[in-house]
Amino acid sequence: MAILISAQSRVMVQGITGKSGALQTKMMLDAGTHIVAGVTPGKGGQTVHGIPVFNSAAEAQAEIGFDTAICFVPARAAKDSVIEVVDAGVKLLVLTTEEIPTHDVAALLAYAKAHGTTIVGPGCSGIIAPGVCKVGSHPVRFFRKGSIGVVSKSGALSYEVGKTLSEAGLGQSSVIGLGGGPVWGFTQRDAVEAYEKDPETKVIVLLGEIGGSSEEEAAAWIGSHCVKPVVSLIVGRHAPAGRSLGHAGAIIQGSAGTAASKIEALTHAGVHMVGSPEELVQTVRQLLDQ
């Protein structure tokens, strides 16, 4: 089965009347997602693709009820929007918004944790369970239902690897794009642990990049707890030290956060390391055949 989302997920879209919110709502509906409400302050009473719009998350919760939310609001309004949806009792929030100040992100993650809300993001592509549900921006055509659990910081890399796996006939149980950091809610370690517990997932794919220590933290958990095979591709192996390459979290500081340090930690944990999406497909196929 999928992790985090399911066919029973009742989804609310924050910023549903905006350009991105309306577009992604249509794409999520086409993917089978059960969207029950949208929220845009001052736009209550409207509909978007047949979905009722409310002025606040509290109003939507009282009138319709939802357990999952996805946020498309601009960065300037993101802090208040997240607090609003957490206060409404949501269990999962996919926070797609980029460029939220890091100190605000840290405060929001702490607030969400204290209230029992899991945040995927910020600045993320979200989650897709092929053929079941999509809460995010992953293109449906790149994915197919199967038994491979994929987690990636980069949305684009998760698209590419998902497409490569699908073209090889290897489907996915879930694919998660966590966002570029430098501070995350749901982490690679969290995803690996969830896939380890998921009976449908047979092989776990961890897609990482330079910067931060999240891959090393995942490696420590894998080495101590993971029974299922894990395959990993780390990108940015030739990046110069001290330079950000697109993601805020992709910054190397000295020897910390380098591709070499991540590869060493993952290899020590028994992870199957690969150098390209094509090699990843070959390794995953071999592990499934075993």
mmCIF file of C-alpha atoms in Angstrom:
data_model
loop_
_atom_site.group_PDB
_atom_site.id
_atom_site.type_symbol
_atom_site.label_atom_id
_atom_site.label_comp_id
_atom_site.label_asym_id
_atom_site.label_seq_id
_atom_site.Cartn_x
_atom_site.Cartn_y
_atom_site.Cartn_z
ATOM 1 C CA MET A 1 0.000 0.000 0.000
ATOM 2 C CA ALA A 2 1.008 3.650 -0.233
ATOM 3 C CA ILE A 3 2.628 5.514 2.662
ATOM 4 C CA LEU A 4 1.203 8.784 4.060
ATOM 5 C CA ILE A 5 -1.707 8.922 1.587
ATOM 6 C CA SER A 6 -4.366 6.498 0.386
ATOM 7 C CA ALA A 7 -7.570 6.271 -1.625
ATOM 8 C CA GLN A 8 -9.384 7.255 1.585
ATOM 9 C CA SER A 9 -7.420 10.494 2.088
ATOM 10 C CA ARG A 10 -9.737 13.520 2.271
ATOM 11 C CA VAL A 11 -7.711 16.390 0.818
ATOM 12 C CA MET A 12 -8.076 20.158 1.246
ATOM 13 C CA VAL A 13 -6.225 22.568 -1.067
ATOM 14 C CA GLN A 14 -4.973 25.862 0.384
ATOM 15 C CA GLY A 15 -4.770 28.541 -2.288
ATOM 16 C CA ILE A 16 -7.111 26.623 -4.584
ATOM 17 C CA THR A 17 -8.254 29.727 -6.498
ATOM 18 C CA GLY A 18 -4.714 30.729 -7.479
ATOM 19 C CA LYS A 19 -3.144 29.754 -10.795
ATOM 20 C CA SER A 20 -1.005 26.927 -9.366
ATOM 21 C CA GLY A 21 -3.661 25.792 -6.923
ATOM 22 C CA ALA A 22 -6.352 25.506 -9.595
ATOM 23 C CA LEU A 23 -4.045 23.772 -12.087
ATOM 24 C CA GLN A 24 -2.713 21.250 -9.592
ATOM 25 C CA THR A 25 -6.208 20.603 -8.217
ATOM 26 C CA LYS A 26 -7.331 19.514 -11.675
ATOM 27 C CA MET A 27 -4.295 17.257 -12.067
ATOM 28 C CA MET A 28 -4.804 15.702 -8.636
ATOM 29 C CA LEU A 29 -8.478 15.080 -9.362
ATOM 30 C CA ASP A 30 -7.527 13.402 -12.643
ATOM 31 C CA ALA A 31 -5.146 11.168 -10.652
ATOM 32 C CA GLY A 32 -8.007 9.962 -8.468
ATOM 33 C CA THR A 33 -7.338 12.109 -5.411
ATOM 34 C CA HIS A 34 -10.386 12.658 -3.204
ATOM 35 C CA ILE A 35 -10.307 16.460 -2.890
ATOM 36 C CA VAL A 36 -13.158 17.616 -0.672
ATOM 37 C CA ALA A 37 -12.496 21.330 -0.148
ATOM 38 C CA GLY A 38 -10.386 24.335 -0.983
ATOM 39 C CA VAL A 39 -9.508 27.434 1.032
ATOM 40 C CA THR A 40 -8.853 30.988 -0.110
ATOM 41 C CA PRO A 41 -9.684 33.869 2.257
ATOM 42 C CA GLY A 42 -12.400 36.068 0.765
ATOM 43 C CA LYS A 43 -13.337 33.514 -1.916
ATOM 44 C CA GLY A 44 -15.703 31.398 0.176
ATOM 45 C CA GLY A 45 -18.780 30.203 -1.688
ATOM 46 C CA GLN A 46 -16.993 29.778 -5.022
ATOM 47 C CA THR A 47 -16.105 26.444 -6.609
ATOM 48 C CA VAL A 48 -12.980 25.306 -8.462
ATOM 49 C CA HIS A 49 -13.395 22.231 -10.679
ATOM 50 C CA GLY A 50 -16.512 21.457 -8.679
ATOM 51 C CA ILE A 51 -14.689 21.695 -5.324
ATOM 52 C CA PRO A 52 -16.299 24.037 -2.743
ATOM 53 C CA VAL A 53 -14.129 26.931 -1.573
ATOM 54 C CA PHE A 54 -14.116 28.149 2.045
ATOM 55 C CA ASN A 55 -12.680 31.251 3.682
ATOM 56 C CA SER A 56 -10.669 29.338 6.293
ATOM 57 C CA ALA A 57 -9.395 25.874 7.122
ATOM 58 C CA ALA A 58 -11.503 25.844 10.285
ATOM 59 C CA GLU A 59 -14.638 26.525 8.252
ATOM 60 C CA ALA A 60 -13.748 23.798 5.741
ATOM 61 C CA GLN A 61 -13.064 21.324 8.537
ATOM 62 C CA ALA A 62 -16.374 22.099 10.234
ATOM 63 C CA GLU A 63 -18.416 21.914 7.028
ATOM 64 C CA ILE A 64 -16.715 19.093 5.092
ATOM 65 C CA GLY A 65 -13.947 17.468 7.133
ATOM 66 C CA PHE A 66 -10.472 16.612 5.849
ATOM 67 C CA ASP A 67 -7.359 14.808 7.107
ATOM 68 C CA THR A 68 -4.809 15.882 4.479
ATOM 69 C CA ALA A 69 -3.930 19.296 3.064
ATOM 70 C CA ILE A 70 -1.688 20.709 0.365
ATOM 71 C CA CYS A 71 -0.541 24.325 0.432
ATOM 72 C CA PHE A 72 -0.007 26.478 -2.675
ATOM 73 C CA VAL A 73 0.002 29.874 -0.970
ATOM 74 C CA PRO A 74 2.845 32.401 -1.540
ATOM 75 C CA ALA A 75 5.777 32.498 0.877
ATOM 76 C CA ARG A 76 4.600 35.709 2.532
ATOM 77 C CA ALA A 77 1.384 34.005 3.685
ATOM 78 C CA ALA A 78 2.764 30.520 4.306
ATOM 79 C CA LYS A 79 3.426 30.840 8.043
ATOM 80 C CA ASP A 80 -0.119 31.902 8.881
ATOM 81 C CA SER A 81 -1.554 29.334 6.460
ATOM 82 C CA VAL A 82 0.366 26.460 8.040
ATOM 83 C CA ILE A 83 -0.654 27.470 11.557
ATOM 84 C CA GLU A 84 -4.257 27.712 10.397
ATOM 85 C CA VAL A 85 -4.334 24.220 8.892
ATOM 86 C CA VAL A 86 -2.501 22.654 11.849
ATOM 87 C CA ASP A 87 -5.013 24.262 14.209
ATOM 88 C CA ALA A 88 -7.777 22.722 12.069
ATOM 89 C CA GLY A 89 -6.489 19.283 13.043
ATOM 90 C CA VAL A 90 -4.945 18.082 9.789
ATOM 91 C CA LYS A 91 -2.744 14.982 10.060
ATOM 92 C CA LEU A 92 -0.663 15.507 6.902
ATOM 93 C CA LEU A 93 0.311 18.776 5.196
ATOM 94 C CA VAL A 94 2.215 18.887 1.909
ATOM 95 C CA LEU A 95 3.894 22.309 1.896
ATOM 96 C CA THR A 96 4.878 23.112 -1.692
ATOM 97 C CA THR A 97 5.750 26.760 -0.997
ATOM 98 C CA GLU A 98 9.369 27.780 -1.586
ATOM 99 C CA GLU A 99 11.466 30.617 -0.104
ATOM 100 C CA ILE A 100 9.895 30.579 3.353
ATOM 101 C CA PRO A 101 12.461 32.059 5.788
ATOM 102 C CA THR A 102 14.362 29.258 7.511
ATOM 103 C CA HIS A 103 13.558 30.518 11.018
ATOM 104 C CA ASP A 104 9.846 30.433 10.108
ATOM 105 C CA VAL A 105 10.190 26.884 8.769
ATOM 106 C CA ALA A 106 11.859 25.732 11.987
ATOM 107 C CA ALA A 107 9.098 27.311 14.067
ATOM 108 C CA LEU A 108 6.357 25.808 11.897
ATOM 109 C CA LEU A 109 7.835 22.324 12.020
ATOM 110 C CA ALA A 110 8.033 22.487 15.804
ATOM 111 C CA TYR A 111 4.445 23.738 16.007
ATOM 112 C CA ALA A 112 3.209 20.998 13.691
ATOM 113 C CA LYS A 113 5.050 18.275 15.614
ATOM 114 C CA ALA A 114 3.566 19.478 18.889
ATOM 115 C CA HIS A 115 0.082 19.174 17.380
ATOM 116 C CA GLY A 116 0.562 15.789 15.714
ATOM 117 C CA THR A 117 0.785 17.065 12.133
ATOM 118 C CA THR A 118 3.311 15.636 9.659
ATOM 119 C CA ILE A 119 4.680 18.184 7.185
ATOM 120 C CA VAL A 120 6.217 17.118 3.886
ATOM 121 C CA GLY A 121 8.290 20.026 2.607
ATOM 122 C CA PRO A 122 8.641 22.938 2.360
ATOM 123 C CA GLY A 123 9.394 23.562 -1.309
ATOM 124 C CA CYS A 124 8.467 20.008 -2.230
ATOM 125 C CA SER A 125 6.810 18.165 -5.091
ATOM 126 C CA GLY A 126 4.791 16.061 -2.655
ATOM 127 C CA ILE A 127 3.626 12.463 -2.847
ATOM 128 C CA ILE A 128 2.184 10.147 -5.466
ATOM 129 C CA ALA A 129 0.858 6.634 -5.006
ATOM 130 C CA PRO A 130 0.462 5.591 -8.661
ATOM 131 C CA GLY A 131 -3.067 4.551 -9.524
ATOM 132 C CA VAL A 132 -4.298 5.478 -6.054
ATOM 133 C CA CYS A 133 -3.780 9.102 -5.010
ATOM 134 C CA LYS A 134 -1.586 12.133 -5.634
ATOM 135 C CA VAL A 135 -1.010 15.033 -3.235
ATOM 136 C CA GLY A 136 1.572 17.072 -5.092
ATOM 137 C CA SER A 137 2.833 17.876 -8.576
ATOM 138 C CA HIS A 138 4.318 14.590 -9.841
ATOM 139 C CA PRO A 139 3.268 14.003 -13.490
ATOM 140 C CA VAL A 140 1.052 10.909 -13.449
ATOM 141 C CA ARG A 141 2.334 9.669 -16.820
ATOM 142 C CA PHE A 142 5.829 9.046 -15.382
ATOM 143 C CA PHE A 143 4.683 6.495 -12.812
ATOM 144 C CA ARG A 144 3.011 3.097 -12.567
ATOM 145 C CA LYS A 145 1.738 1.046 -9.655
ATOM 146 C CA GLY A 146 4.195 -1.451 -8.188
ATOM 147 C CA SER A 147 6.379 -2.380 -5.236
ATOM 148 C CA ILE A 148 9.286 0.119 -5.265
ATOM 149 C CA GLY A 149 9.261 2.885 -2.653
ATOM 150 C CA VAL A 150 11.104 6.034 -3.789
ATOM 151 C CA VAL A 151 12.187 9.019 -1.695
ATOM 152 C CA SER A 152 14.063 12.017 -3.072
ATOM 153 C CA LYS A 153 14.979 15.542 -2.030
ATOM 154 C CA SER A 154 14.628 16.673 -5.634
ATOM 155 C CA GLY A 155 11.246 16.563 -7.323
ATOM 156 C CA ALA A 156 12.829 16.587 -10.777
ATOM 157 C CA LEU A 157 15.094 13.648 -9.896
ATOM 158 C CA SER A 158 12.121 11.690 -8.569
ATOM 159 C CA TYR A 159 10.318 12.351 -11.872
ATOM 160 C CA GLU A 160 13.297 11.141 -13.901
ATOM 161 C CA VAL A 161 13.869 8.024 -11.842
ATOM 162 C CA GLY A 162 10.159 7.229 -11.721
ATOM 163 C CA LYS A 163 9.936 7.541 -15.501
ATOM 164 C CA THR A 164 13.027 5.365 -15.988
ATOM 165 C CA LEU A 165 11.678 2.689 -13.638
ATOM 166 C CA SER A 166 8.240 2.751 -15.253
ATOM 167 C CA GLU A 167 9.640 2.456 -18.774
ATOM 168 C CA ALA A 168 11.508 -0.632 -17.572
ATOM 169 C CA GLY A 169 8.244 -2.107 -16.271
ATOM 170 C CA LEU A 170 9.096 -1.484 -12.605
ATOM 171 C CA GLY A 171 6.235 0.165 -10.738
ATOM 172 C CA GLN A 172 6.254 2.161 -7.530
ATOM 173 C CA SER A 173 4.270 1.853 -4.298
ATOM 174 C CA SER A 174 4.847 5.545 -3.508
ATOM 175 C CA VAL A 175 7.168 8.327 -4.666
ATOM 176 C CA ILE A 176 7.963 11.235 -2.327
ATOM 177 C CA GLY A 177 9.707 14.500 -3.182
ATOM 178 C CA LEU A 178 10.806 16.066 0.126
ATOM 179 C CA GLY A 179 12.065 19.450 -1.097
ATOM 180 C CA GLY A 180 15.421 21.166 -1.225
ATOM 181 C CA GLY A 181 15.866 22.148 2.418
ATOM 182 C CA PRO A 182 17.905 23.166 4.306
ATOM 183 C CA VAL A 183 15.237 22.262 6.917
ATOM 184 C CA TRP A 184 12.675 19.528 6.327
ATOM 185 C CA GLY A 185 9.632 18.097 8.004
ATOM 186 C CA PHE A 186 9.326 14.485 6.838
ATOM 187 C CA THR A 187 12.865 13.201 6.179
ATOM 188 C CA GLN A 188 14.608 10.508 4.187
ATOM 189 C CA ARG A 189 14.990 8.482 7.382
ATOM 190 C CA ASP A 190 11.254 8.810 8.040
ATOM 191 C CA ALA A 191 10.467 7.648 4.511
ATOM 192 C CA VAL A 192 12.793 4.642 4.694
ATOM 193 C CA GLU A 193 11.238 3.613 8.011
ATOM 194 C CA ALA A 194 7.726 3.922 6.550
ATOM 195 C CA TYR A 195 8.682 1.871 3.484
ATOM 196 C CA GLU A 196 10.286 -0.764 5.716
ATOM 197 C CA LYS A 197 6.934 -1.180 7.497
ATOM 198 C CA ASP A 198 4.865 -1.134 4.290
ATOM 199 C CA PRO A 199 3.992 -4.687 3.176
ATOM 200 C CA GLU A 200 3.590 -3.653 -0.469
ATOM 201 C CA THR A 201 7.077 -2.132 -0.793
ATOM 202 C CA LYS A 202 9.751 -4.693 -1.709
ATOM 203 C CA VAL A 203 12.704 -2.434 -2.605
ATOM 204 C CA ILE A 204 13.473 1.062 -1.286
ATOM 205 C CA VAL A 205 15.127 3.691 -3.492
ATOM 206 C CA LEU A 206 16.835 6.636 -1.760
ATOM 207 C CA LEU A 207 17.787 9.522 -4.045
ATOM 208 C CA GLY A 208 20.123 11.979 -2.373
ATOM 209 C CA GLU A 209 22.306 14.949 -3.127
ATOM 210 C CA ILE A 210 25.131 16.922 -1.618
ATOM 211 C CA GLY A 211 24.648 19.051 1.475
ATOM 212 C CA GLY A 212 23.231 18.404 4.918
ATOM 213 C CA SER A 213 23.333 15.176 6.883
ATOM 214 C CA SER A 214 19.945 13.627 6.112
ATOM 215 C CA GLU A 215 21.404 10.800 4.029
ATOM 216 C CA GLU A 216 23.847 9.909 6.795
ATOM 217 C CA GLU A 217 20.966 9.912 9.299
ATOM 218 C CA ALA A 218 19.006 7.615 7.016
ATOM 219 C CA ALA A 219 22.068 5.391 6.665
ATOM 220 C CA ALA A 220 22.378 5.028 10.442
ATOM 221 C CA TRP A 221 18.750 3.850 10.665
ATOM 222 C CA ILE A 222 19.135 1.521 7.682
ATOM 223 C CA GLY A 223 22.214 -0.117 9.151
ATOM 224 C CA SER A 224 20.487 -0.821 12.457
ATOM 225 C CA HIS A 225 16.902 -1.577 11.435
ATOM 226 C CA CYS A 226 16.286 -2.081 7.725
ATOM 227 C CA VAL A 227 15.725 -5.586 6.373
ATOM 228 C CA LYS A 228 14.463 -4.676 2.916
ATOM 229 C CA PRO A 229 17.068 -3.918 0.226
ATOM 230 C CA VAL A 230 17.861 -0.226 -0.292
ATOM 231 C CA VAL A 231 19.302 1.226 -3.496
ATOM 232 C CA SER A 232 20.734 4.742 -3.516
ATOM 233 C CA LEU A 233 21.853 7.289 -6.099
ATOM 234 C CA ILE A 234 23.668 10.405 -4.825
ATOM 235 C CA VAL A 235 23.893 13.282 -7.295
ATOM 236 C CA GLY A 236 26.338 16.203 -7.229
ATOM 237 C CA ARG A 237 29.441 14.070 -6.800
ATOM 238 C CA HIS A 238 31.606 16.589 -8.644
ATOM 239 C CA ALA A 239 30.193 19.742 -7.051
ATOM 240 C CA PRO A 240 32.735 22.305 -5.743
ATOM 241 C CA ALA A 241 32.871 22.798 -1.971
ATOM 242 C CA GLY A 242 30.912 25.704 -0.518
ATOM 243 C CA ARG A 243 28.668 26.265 -3.522
ATOM 244 C CA SER A 244 24.881 25.936 -3.603
ATOM 245 C CA LEU A 245 23.584 24.068 -6.623
ATOM 246 C CA GLY A 246 19.908 24.990 -6.816
ATOM 247 C CA HIS A 247 18.659 23.637 -3.493
ATOM 248 C CA ALA A 248 19.221 25.595 -0.304
ATOM 249 C CA GLY A 249 20.278 22.361 1.374
ATOM 250 C CA ALA A 250 22.790 21.453 -1.308
ATOM 251 C CA ILE A 251 25.766 23.241 0.204
ATOM 252 C CA ILE A 252 28.962 21.447 1.185
ATOM 253 C CA GLN A 253 30.764 22.669 4.292
ATOM 254 C CA GLY A 254 34.282 21.211 4.487
ATOM 255 C CA SER A 255 34.078 17.427 4.464
ATOM 256 C CA ALA A 256 30.506 17.380 5.805
ATOM 257 C CA GLY A 257 27.683 16.831 3.364
ATOM 258 C CA THR A 258 29.876 15.682 0.481
ATOM 259 C CA ALA A 259 28.790 12.977 -1.906
ATOM 260 C CA ALA A 260 31.754 10.897 -0.729
ATOM 261 C CA SER A 261 30.718 11.078 2.940
ATOM 262 C CA LYS A 262 27.140 10.108 2.083
ATOM 263 C CA ILE A 263 28.205 7.240 -0.169
ATOM 264 C CA GLU A 264 30.576 5.958 2.535
ATOM 265 C CA ALA A 265 27.847 6.042 5.196
ATOM 266 C CA LEU A 266 25.265 4.353 2.977
ATOM 267 C CA THR A 267 27.708 1.716 1.752
ATOM 268 C CA HIS A 268 28.682 0.929 5.350
ATOM 269 C CA ALA A 269 24.955 0.475 6.103
ATOM 270 C CA GLY A 270 24.675 -2.161 3.372
ATOM 271 C CA VAL A 271 22.958 0.025 0.777
ATOM 272 C CA HIS A 272 23.420 -0.818 -2.915
ATOM 273 C CA MET A 273 25.051 2.290 -4.415
ATOM 274 C CA VAL A 274 24.591 3.140 -8.102
ATOM 275 C CA GLY A 275 25.908 5.877 -10.377
ATOM 276 C CA SER A 276 22.999 6.546 -12.739
ATOM 277 C CA PRO A 277 19.246 6.005 -13.160
ATOM 278 C CA GLU A 278 19.981 3.259 -15.662
ATOM 279 C CA GLU A 279 22.245 1.399 -13.227
ATOM 280 C CA LEU A 280 19.587 1.919 -10.567
ATOM 281 C CA VAL A 281 17.019 0.134 -12.747
ATOM 282 C CA GLN A 282 19.367 -2.806 -13.306
ATOM 283 C CA THR A 283 20.075 -3.140 -9.582
ATOM 284 C CA VAL A 284 16.415 -2.867 -8.578
ATOM 285 C CA ARG A 285 15.456 -5.507 -11.129
ATOM 286 C CA GLN A 286 18.114 -7.885 -9.814
ATOM 287 C CA LEU A 287 16.931 -7.406 -6.238
ATOM 288 C CA LEU A 288 13.300 -8.011 -7.174
ATOM 289 C CA ASP A 289 14.279 -11.146 -9.104
ATOM 290 C CA GLN A 290 16.012 -12.463 -5.996
#
